[in-house]
XYZ file of C-alpha atoms in Angstrom:
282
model
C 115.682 165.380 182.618
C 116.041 162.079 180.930
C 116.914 159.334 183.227
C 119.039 156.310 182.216
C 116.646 153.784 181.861
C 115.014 155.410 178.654
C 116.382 154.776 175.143
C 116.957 157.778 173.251
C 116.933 158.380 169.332
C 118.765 161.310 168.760
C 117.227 162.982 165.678
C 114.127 162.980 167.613
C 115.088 164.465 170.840
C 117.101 167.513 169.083
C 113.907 167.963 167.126
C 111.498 168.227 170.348
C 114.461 170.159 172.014
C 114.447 172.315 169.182
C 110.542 172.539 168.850
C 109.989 172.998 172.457
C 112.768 175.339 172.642
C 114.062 173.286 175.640
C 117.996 173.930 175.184
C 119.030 175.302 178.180
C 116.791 172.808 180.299
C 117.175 169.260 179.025
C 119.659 166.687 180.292
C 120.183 163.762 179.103
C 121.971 160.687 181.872
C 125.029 160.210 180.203
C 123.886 156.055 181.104
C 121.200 156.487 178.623
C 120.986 153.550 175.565
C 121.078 154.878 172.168
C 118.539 153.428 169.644
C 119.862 153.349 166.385
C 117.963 152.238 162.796
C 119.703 148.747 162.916
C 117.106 148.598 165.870
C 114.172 149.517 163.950
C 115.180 147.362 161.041
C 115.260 143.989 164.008
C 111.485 145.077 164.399
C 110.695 145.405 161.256
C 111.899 142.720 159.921
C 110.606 140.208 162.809
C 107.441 138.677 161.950
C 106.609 137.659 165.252
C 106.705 141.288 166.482
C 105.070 142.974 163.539
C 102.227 140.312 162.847
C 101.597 138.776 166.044
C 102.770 141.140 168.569
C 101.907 144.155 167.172
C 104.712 146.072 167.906
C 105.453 149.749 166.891
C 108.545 149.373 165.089
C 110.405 151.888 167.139
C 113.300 149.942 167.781
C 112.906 149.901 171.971
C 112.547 146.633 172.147
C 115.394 145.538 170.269
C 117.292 148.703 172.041
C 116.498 147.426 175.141
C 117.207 143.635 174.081
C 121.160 144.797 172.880
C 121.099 146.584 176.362
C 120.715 143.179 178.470
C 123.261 142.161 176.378
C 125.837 145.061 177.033
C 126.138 145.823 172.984
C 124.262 149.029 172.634
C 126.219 152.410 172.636
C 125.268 154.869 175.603
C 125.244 158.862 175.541
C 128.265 159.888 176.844
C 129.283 158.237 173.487
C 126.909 160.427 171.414
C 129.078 163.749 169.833
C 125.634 165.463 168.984
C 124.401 164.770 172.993
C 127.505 166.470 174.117
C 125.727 169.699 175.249
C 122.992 167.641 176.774
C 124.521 165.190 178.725
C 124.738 164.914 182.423
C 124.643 162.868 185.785
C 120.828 163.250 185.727
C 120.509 161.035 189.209
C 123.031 163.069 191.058
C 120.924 166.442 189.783
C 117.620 164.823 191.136
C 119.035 164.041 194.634
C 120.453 167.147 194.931
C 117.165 168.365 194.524
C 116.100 166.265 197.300
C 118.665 167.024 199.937
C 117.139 170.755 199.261
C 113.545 169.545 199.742
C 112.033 170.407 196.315
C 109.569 168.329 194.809
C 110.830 165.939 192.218
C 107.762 164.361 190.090
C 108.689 161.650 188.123
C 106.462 160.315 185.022
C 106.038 156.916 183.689
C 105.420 155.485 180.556
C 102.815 153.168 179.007
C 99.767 151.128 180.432
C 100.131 148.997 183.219
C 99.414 146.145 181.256
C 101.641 146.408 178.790
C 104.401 145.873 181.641
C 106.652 142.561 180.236
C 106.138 141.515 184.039
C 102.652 142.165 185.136
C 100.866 142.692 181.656
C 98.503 140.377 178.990
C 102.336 138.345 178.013
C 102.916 138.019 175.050
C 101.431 141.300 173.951
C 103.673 143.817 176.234
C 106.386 145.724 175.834
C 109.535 145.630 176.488
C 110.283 146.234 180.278
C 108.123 146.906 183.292
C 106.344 150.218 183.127
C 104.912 150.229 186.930
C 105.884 152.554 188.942
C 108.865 151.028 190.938
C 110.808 150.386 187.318
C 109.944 154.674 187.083
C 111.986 155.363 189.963
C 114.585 152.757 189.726
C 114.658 154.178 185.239
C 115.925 157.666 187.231
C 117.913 156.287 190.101
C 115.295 157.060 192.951
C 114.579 154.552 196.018
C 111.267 153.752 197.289
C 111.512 155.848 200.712
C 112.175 158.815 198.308
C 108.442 158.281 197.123
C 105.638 160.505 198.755
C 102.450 159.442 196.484
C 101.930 157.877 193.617
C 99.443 159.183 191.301
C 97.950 156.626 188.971
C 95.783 157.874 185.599
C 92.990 156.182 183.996
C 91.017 156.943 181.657
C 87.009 157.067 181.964
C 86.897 154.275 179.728
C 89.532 151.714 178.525
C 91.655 151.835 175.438
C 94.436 149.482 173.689
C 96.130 149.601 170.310
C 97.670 146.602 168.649
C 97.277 143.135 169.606
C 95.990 141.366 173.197
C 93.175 140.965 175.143
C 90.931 143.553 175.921
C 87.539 142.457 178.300
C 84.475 143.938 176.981
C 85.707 145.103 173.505
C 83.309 147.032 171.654
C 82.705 146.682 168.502
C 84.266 150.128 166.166
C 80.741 151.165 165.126
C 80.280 151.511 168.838
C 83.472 152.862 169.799
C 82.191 155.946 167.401
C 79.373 156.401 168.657
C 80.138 156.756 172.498
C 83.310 159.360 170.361
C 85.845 157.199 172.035
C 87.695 156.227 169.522
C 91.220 157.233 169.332
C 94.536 156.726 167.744
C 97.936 155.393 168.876
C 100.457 158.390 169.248
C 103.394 156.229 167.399
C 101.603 154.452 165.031
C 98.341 156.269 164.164
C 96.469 152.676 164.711
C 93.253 152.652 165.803
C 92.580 152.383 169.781
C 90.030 149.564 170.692
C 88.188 150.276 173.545
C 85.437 149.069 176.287
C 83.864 150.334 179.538
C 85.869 151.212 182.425
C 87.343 147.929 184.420
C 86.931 148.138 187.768
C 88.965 145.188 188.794
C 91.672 146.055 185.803
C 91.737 149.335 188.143
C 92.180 147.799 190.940
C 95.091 145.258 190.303
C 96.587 148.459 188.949
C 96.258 150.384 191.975
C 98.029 146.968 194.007
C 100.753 146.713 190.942
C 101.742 150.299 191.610
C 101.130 151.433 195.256
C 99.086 154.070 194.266
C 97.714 156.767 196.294
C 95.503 158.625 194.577
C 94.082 159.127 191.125
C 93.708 161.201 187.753
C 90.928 160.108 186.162
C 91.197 161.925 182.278
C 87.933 162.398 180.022
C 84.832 161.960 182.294
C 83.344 164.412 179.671
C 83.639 161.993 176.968
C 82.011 159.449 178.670
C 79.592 161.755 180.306
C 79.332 164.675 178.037
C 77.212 167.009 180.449
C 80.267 167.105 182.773
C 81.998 168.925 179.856
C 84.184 171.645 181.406
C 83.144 171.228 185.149
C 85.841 172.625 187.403
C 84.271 172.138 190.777
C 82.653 168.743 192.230
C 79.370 169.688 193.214
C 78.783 170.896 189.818
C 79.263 167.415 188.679
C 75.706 165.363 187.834
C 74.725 162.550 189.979
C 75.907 160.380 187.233
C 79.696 161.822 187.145
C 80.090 161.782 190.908
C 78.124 158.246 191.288
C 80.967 157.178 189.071
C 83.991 159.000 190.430
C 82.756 157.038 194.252
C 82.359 154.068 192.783
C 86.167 153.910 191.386
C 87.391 154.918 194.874
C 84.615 152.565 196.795
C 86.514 149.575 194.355
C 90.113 150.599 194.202
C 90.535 151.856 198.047
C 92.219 155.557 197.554
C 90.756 158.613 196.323
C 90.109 160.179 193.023
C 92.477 163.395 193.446
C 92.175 165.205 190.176
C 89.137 164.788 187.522
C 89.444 166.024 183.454
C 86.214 167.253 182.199
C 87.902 168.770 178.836
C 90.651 168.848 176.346
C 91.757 172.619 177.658
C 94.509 172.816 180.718
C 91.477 174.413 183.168
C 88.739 172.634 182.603
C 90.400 170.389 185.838
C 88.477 169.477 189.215
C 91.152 169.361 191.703
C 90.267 167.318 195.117
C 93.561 166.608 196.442
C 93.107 168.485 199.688
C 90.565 165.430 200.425
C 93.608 163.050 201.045
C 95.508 163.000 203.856
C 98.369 161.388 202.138
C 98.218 163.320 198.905
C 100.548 166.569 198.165
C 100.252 169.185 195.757
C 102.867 167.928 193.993
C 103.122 164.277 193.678
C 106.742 163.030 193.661
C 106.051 160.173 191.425
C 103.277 159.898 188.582
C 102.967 156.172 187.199
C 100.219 155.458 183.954
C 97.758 153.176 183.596
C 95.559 152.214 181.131
Protein backbone atom coordinates (compact mmCIF):
# COMPACT_ATOMS: atom_id res chain seq x y z
CA UNK A 1 0.00 0.00 0.00
CA UNK A 2 1.01 3.44 -1.01
CA UNK A 3 -0.01 6.04 1.40
CA UNK A 4 -0.91 9.63 0.39
CA UNK A 5 1.95 11.42 1.34
CA UNK A 6 4.23 9.78 -1.43
CA UNK A 7 4.39 11.16 -4.99
CA UNK A 8 3.90 8.67 -7.54
CA UNK A 9 5.20 8.53 -11.28
CA UNK A 10 3.11 6.31 -12.99
CA UNK A 11 5.25 4.64 -15.69
CA UNK A 12 7.36 3.56 -12.90
CA UNK A 13 4.99 2.05 -10.53
CA UNK A 14 3.14 -0.11 -13.41
CA UNK A 15 6.64 -1.20 -14.29
CA UNK A 16 7.60 -2.48 -10.60
CA UNK A 17 3.89 -3.69 -10.39
CA UNK A 18 4.45 -5.43 -13.45
CA UNK A 19 8.06 -6.69 -12.55
CA UNK A 20 7.16 -7.69 -9.13
CA UNK A 21 4.06 -9.18 -10.32
CA UNK A 22 2.25 -7.20 -7.54
CA UNK A 23 -1.29 -6.68 -9.35
CA UNK A 24 -3.61 -8.04 -7.19
CA UNK A 25 -1.80 -6.52 -4.01
CA UNK A 26 -0.91 -2.88 -4.59
CA UNK A 27 -3.05 0.12 -3.69
CA UNK A 28 -2.45 3.19 -4.36
CA UNK A 29 -4.40 6.30 -1.75
CA UNK A 30 -6.46 7.79 -4.18
CA UNK A 31 -4.84 11.34 -2.13
CA UNK A 32 -1.60 10.47 -3.66
CA UNK A 33 0.34 13.56 -5.83
CA UNK A 34 1.19 12.70 -9.27
CA UNK A 35 4.72 13.67 -10.50
CA UNK A 36 4.72 14.48 -13.92
CA UNK A 37 7.98 15.42 -16.41
CA UNK A 38 7.13 19.22 -16.15
CA UNK A 39 8.44 18.31 -12.55
CA UNK A 40 11.60 16.84 -13.58
CA UNK A 41 12.21 19.51 -16.16
CA UNK A 42 11.80 22.41 -12.75
CA UNK A 43 14.84 20.28 -11.40
CA UNK A 44 16.62 20.11 -14.13
CA UNK A 45 16.60 23.16 -15.20
CA UNK A 46 17.28 24.87 -11.61
CA UNK A 47 20.80 25.55 -11.08
CA UNK A 48 20.58 25.92 -7.55
CA UNK A 49 19.25 22.34 -7.18
CA UNK A 50 21.43 20.61 -9.72
CA UNK A 51 24.84 22.45 -8.91
CA UNK A 52 24.59 23.38 -5.44
CA UNK A 53 22.10 21.16 -3.96
CA UNK A 54 22.72 18.20 -5.59
CA UNK A 55 19.50 17.06 -6.19
CA UNK A 56 18.38 13.87 -8.11
CA UNK A 57 16.31 15.29 -10.70
CA UNK A 58 13.34 13.17 -9.90
CA UNK A 59 10.91 15.76 -9.84
CA UNK A 60 9.76 15.21 -5.83
CA UNK A 61 10.74 18.21 -4.89
CA UNK A 62 9.08 20.26 -7.31
CA UNK A 63 6.02 17.56 -6.92
CA UNK A 64 5.90 18.21 -3.54
CA UNK A 65 6.48 22.14 -3.98
CA UNK A 66 3.07 22.26 -6.59
CA UNK A 67 1.48 20.14 -3.71
CA UNK A 68 1.81 23.05 -0.95
CA UNK A 69 0.48 24.96 -3.49
CA UNK A 70 -2.72 22.83 -4.30
CA UNK A 71 -1.70 22.65 -8.29
CA UNK A 72 -0.58 19.11 -8.67
CA UNK A 73 -3.10 16.42 -9.98
CA UNK A 74 -3.85 13.48 -7.43
CA UNK A 75 -4.68 9.67 -8.29
CA UNK A 76 -8.11 9.38 -8.25
CA UNK A 77 -7.46 11.61 -11.35
CA UNK A 78 -5.04 9.10 -12.96
CA UNK A 79 -7.16 6.71 -15.79
CA UNK A 80 -4.11 4.22 -15.82
CA UNK A 81 -4.29 4.09 -11.57
CA UNK A 82 -7.88 3.19 -11.87
CA UNK A 83 -7.39 -0.51 -10.91
CA UNK A 84 -5.01 0.53 -8.21
CA UNK A 85 -6.56 3.07 -6.39
CA UNK A 86 -8.03 2.97 -2.98
CA UNK A 87 -8.71 4.51 0.57
CA UNK A 88 -5.32 3.10 1.66
CA UNK A 89 -5.80 4.73 5.44
CA UNK A 90 -9.20 3.28 5.93
CA UNK A 91 -7.57 -0.38 4.74
CA UNK A 92 -4.71 0.10 7.38
CA UNK A 93 -7.09 0.84 10.32
CA UNK A 94 -9.16 -1.77 9.51
CA UNK A 95 -6.30 -3.79 9.94
CA UNK A 96 -5.88 -2.40 13.28
CA UNK A 97 -9.32 -2.71 14.74
CA UNK A 98 -8.51 -6.62 13.85
CA UNK A 99 -5.16 -6.51 15.69
CA UNK A 100 -2.75 -7.36 12.82
CA UNK A 101 0.49 -5.89 12.64
CA UNK A 102 0.81 -2.97 10.32
CA UNK A 103 4.70 -2.07 9.65
CA UNK A 104 5.17 1.00 8.09
CA UNK A 105 8.60 2.01 6.20
CA UNK A 106 10.21 5.29 5.79
CA UNK A 107 12.22 6.84 3.38
CA UNK A 108 15.65 8.51 3.25
CA UNK A 109 18.34 9.45 5.96
CA UNK A 110 17.47 11.27 8.85
CA UNK A 111 19.46 14.01 7.84
CA UNK A 112 18.27 14.66 4.80
CA UNK A 113 14.86 15.61 6.66
CA UNK A 114 14.05 19.55 5.31
CA UNK A 115 13.38 19.97 9.21
CA UNK A 116 16.00 18.27 11.21
CA UNK A 117 18.76 17.66 8.45
CA UNK A 118 22.37 19.52 7.21
CA UNK A 119 19.69 22.63 5.49
CA UNK A 120 20.31 23.44 2.63
CA UNK A 121 21.33 20.02 1.42
CA UNK A 122 17.92 17.98 2.30
CA UNK A 123 15.19 16.96 0.68
CA UNK A 124 12.12 17.84 0.30
CA UNK A 125 9.94 17.04 3.44
CA UNK A 126 10.66 15.46 6.79
CA UNK A 127 11.61 11.83 6.53
CA UNK A 128 11.53 10.99 10.51
CA UNK A 129 9.41 8.81 11.59
CA UNK A 130 6.32 10.87 12.79
CA UNK A 131 6.01 12.43 8.95
CA UNK A 132 5.94 8.12 8.14
CA UNK A 133 2.90 7.70 10.01
CA UNK A 134 1.20 10.94 9.49
CA UNK A 135 2.44 10.11 5.03
CA UNK A 136 -0.19 6.90 5.76
CA UNK A 137 -2.73 8.44 8.06
CA UNK A 138 -1.56 6.66 11.37
CA UNK A 139 -1.46 8.51 14.95
CA UNK A 140 1.25 8.21 17.35
CA UNK A 141 -0.67 5.89 20.01
CA UNK A 142 -1.05 3.51 16.97
CA UNK A 143 2.88 3.13 17.18
CA UNK A 144 4.34 0.04 19.14
CA UNK A 145 8.29 0.43 18.27
CA UNK A 146 10.14 2.11 16.10
CA UNK A 147 12.94 0.44 14.49
CA UNK A 148 15.70 2.73 13.33
CA UNK A 149 18.60 1.32 10.65
CA UNK A 150 22.09 2.35 10.40
CA UNK A 151 24.55 1.34 8.71
CA UNK A 152 28.05 0.08 10.25
CA UNK A 153 29.57 2.97 8.78
CA UNK A 154 28.18 6.28 7.35
CA UNK A 155 27.34 7.10 3.79
CA UNK A 156 25.97 10.31 1.75
CA UNK A 157 25.63 11.05 -1.94
CA UNK A 158 25.49 14.53 -3.36
CA UNK A 159 26.26 17.62 -1.65
CA UNK A 160 26.52 18.54 2.45
CA UNK A 161 28.46 17.93 5.23
CA UNK A 162 29.64 14.75 6.14
CA UNK A 163 32.10 14.58 9.65
CA UNK A 164 35.03 12.47 9.11
CA UNK A 165 34.91 12.10 5.26
CA UNK A 166 37.33 9.80 3.93
CA UNK A 167 39.09 10.33 1.27
CA UNK A 168 37.76 7.74 -2.09
CA UNK A 169 41.11 5.89 -2.13
CA UNK A 170 40.11 5.01 1.38
CA UNK A 171 36.57 4.50 0.98
CA UNK A 172 37.92 1.47 -1.46
CA UNK A 173 39.92 0.12 0.51
CA UNK A 174 37.76 -0.45 3.75
CA UNK A 175 35.09 -1.81 0.23
CA UNK A 176 32.66 0.76 1.41
CA UNK A 177 32.10 2.48 -1.31
CA UNK A 178 28.76 2.52 -2.82
CA UNK A 179 26.44 4.10 -5.25
CA UNK A 180 23.24 6.18 -5.02
CA UNK A 181 20.16 3.98 -6.09
CA UNK A 182 18.64 7.06 -8.30
CA UNK A 183 21.51 8.53 -9.56
CA UNK A 184 24.38 6.00 -9.69
CA UNK A 185 26.67 8.84 -7.85
CA UNK A 186 29.20 7.85 -5.81
CA UNK A 187 28.43 7.47 -1.86
CA UNK A 188 31.03 9.35 0.37
CA UNK A 189 31.51 7.84 3.46
CA UNK A 190 33.28 7.92 7.12
CA UNK A 191 33.25 5.91 10.38
CA UNK A 192 30.20 5.30 12.23
CA UNK A 193 28.86 8.61 14.27
CA UNK A 194 27.98 7.92 17.46
CA UNK A 195 26.41 11.18 18.36
CA UNK A 196 24.85 11.44 14.55
CA UNK A 197 23.23 8.06 16.02
CA UNK A 198 22.15 9.33 18.78
CA UNK A 199 20.30 12.64 17.78
CA UNK A 200 18.73 10.15 15.40
CA UNK A 201 17.51 7.88 17.91
CA UNK A 202 15.93 11.40 19.92
CA UNK A 203 14.62 12.74 16.26
CA UNK A 204 12.70 9.52 15.84
CA UNK A 205 11.68 7.85 19.18
CA UNK A 206 13.32 4.88 18.38
CA UNK A 207 13.23 1.70 20.15
CA UNK A 208 15.45 -0.49 18.89
CA UNK A 209 17.87 -0.97 16.05
CA UNK A 210 18.98 -2.67 12.63
CA UNK A 211 22.31 -2.22 12.27
CA UNK A 212 23.07 -3.43 8.22
CA UNK A 213 26.74 -4.53 7.08
CA UNK A 214 28.83 -5.23 10.26
CA UNK A 215 30.58 -7.68 7.81
CA UNK A 216 31.82 -4.99 5.71
CA UNK A 217 33.24 -3.20 8.32
CA UNK A 218 34.34 -6.26 10.14
CA UNK A 219 34.75 -8.86 7.53
CA UNK A 220 35.29 -11.94 9.97
CA UNK A 221 31.66 -11.45 11.12
CA UNK A 222 30.75 -12.38 7.50
CA UNK A 223 27.61 -14.55 7.68
CA UNK A 224 27.29 -14.86 11.56
CA UNK A 225 23.72 -15.71 12.50
CA UNK A 226 24.04 -16.06 16.23
CA UNK A 227 25.72 -13.43 18.78
CA UNK A 228 28.13 -15.35 20.55
CA UNK A 229 29.63 -16.28 17.35
CA UNK A 230 30.37 -12.70 16.84
CA UNK A 231 34.35 -11.63 17.62
CA UNK A 232 35.08 -9.46 20.49
CA UNK A 233 35.48 -6.75 18.01
CA UNK A 234 31.76 -7.07 16.42
CA UNK A 235 30.05 -7.35 19.79
CA UNK A 236 32.47 -4.56 21.48
CA UNK A 237 30.93 -2.50 18.74
CA UNK A 238 27.30 -3.56 18.66
CA UNK A 239 27.47 -2.46 22.99
CA UNK A 240 29.01 0.43 22.36
CA UNK A 241 26.10 1.79 19.88
CA UNK A 242 23.51 0.77 22.51
CA UNK A 243 25.85 2.03 25.66
CA UNK A 244 25.66 5.69 23.40
CA UNK A 245 22.23 5.72 21.90
CA UNK A 246 20.18 4.20 25.07
CA UNK A 247 18.02 1.19 23.32
CA UNK A 248 19.12 -1.99 22.03
CA UNK A 249 20.56 -3.29 18.86
CA UNK A 250 17.55 -5.75 17.85
CA UNK A 251 18.61 -7.19 14.55
CA UNK A 252 22.41 -7.33 13.15
CA UNK A 253 23.33 -7.96 9.03
CA UNK A 254 26.45 -9.89 8.66
CA UNK A 255 25.80 -10.49 4.70
CA UNK A 256 24.19 -9.52 1.50
CA UNK A 257 21.88 -12.96 1.59
CA UNK A 258 18.24 -12.73 3.51
CA UNK A 259 19.75 -15.37 6.42
CA UNK A 260 22.83 -14.37 7.13
CA UNK A 261 20.65 -12.14 10.05
CA UNK A 262 21.37 -12.18 13.98
CA UNK A 263 18.07 -11.61 15.45
CA UNK A 264 18.09 -10.29 19.30
CA UNK A 265 14.78 -8.86 19.62
CA UNK A 266 13.61 -11.14 22.39
CA UNK A 267 16.32 -9.01 24.50
CA UNK A 268 13.86 -5.97 24.59
CA UNK A 269 11.13 -5.72 26.59
CA UNK A 270 9.51 -3.19 24.41
CA UNK A 271 10.40 -4.71 21.08
CA UNK A 272 7.84 -7.08 18.99
CA UNK A 273 8.40 -9.39 16.32
CA UNK A 274 6.94 -7.27 14.11
CA UNK A 275 7.63 -3.68 14.48
CA UNK A 276 4.63 -1.48 13.56
CA UNK A 277 6.69 1.31 12.29
CA UNK A 278 10.29 1.12 10.60
CA UNK A 279 11.89 4.75 10.17
CA UNK A 280 15.71 5.04 8.19
CA UNK A 281 18.57 6.58 9.11
CA UNK A 282 21.66 7.17 7.73
Amino acid sequence: MIGPGVPIETAILLNEIKETNSENRTSVDYQCAMLEERHKNQECESEHLSNKIGSTKSGVGACNAERALRLVRLARQETSLKPYVADTVAEIHRALSKGRNVMVEGTQGTFLSLYHGTYPYVTSKDVTASQACSDVGIGPTDVDDVMIIFKAYVTRVGEGPLKGQLVREEVLRRGWMEHGTVTGRERRAAPFDFKLAKRAVQLNGATQIALTKLDVLIPKTKGIRDYSDLPKEGQDFVSKIERETGIPVGLIGTGAEEEDLIDRRSRSKNARTNPALVARVR
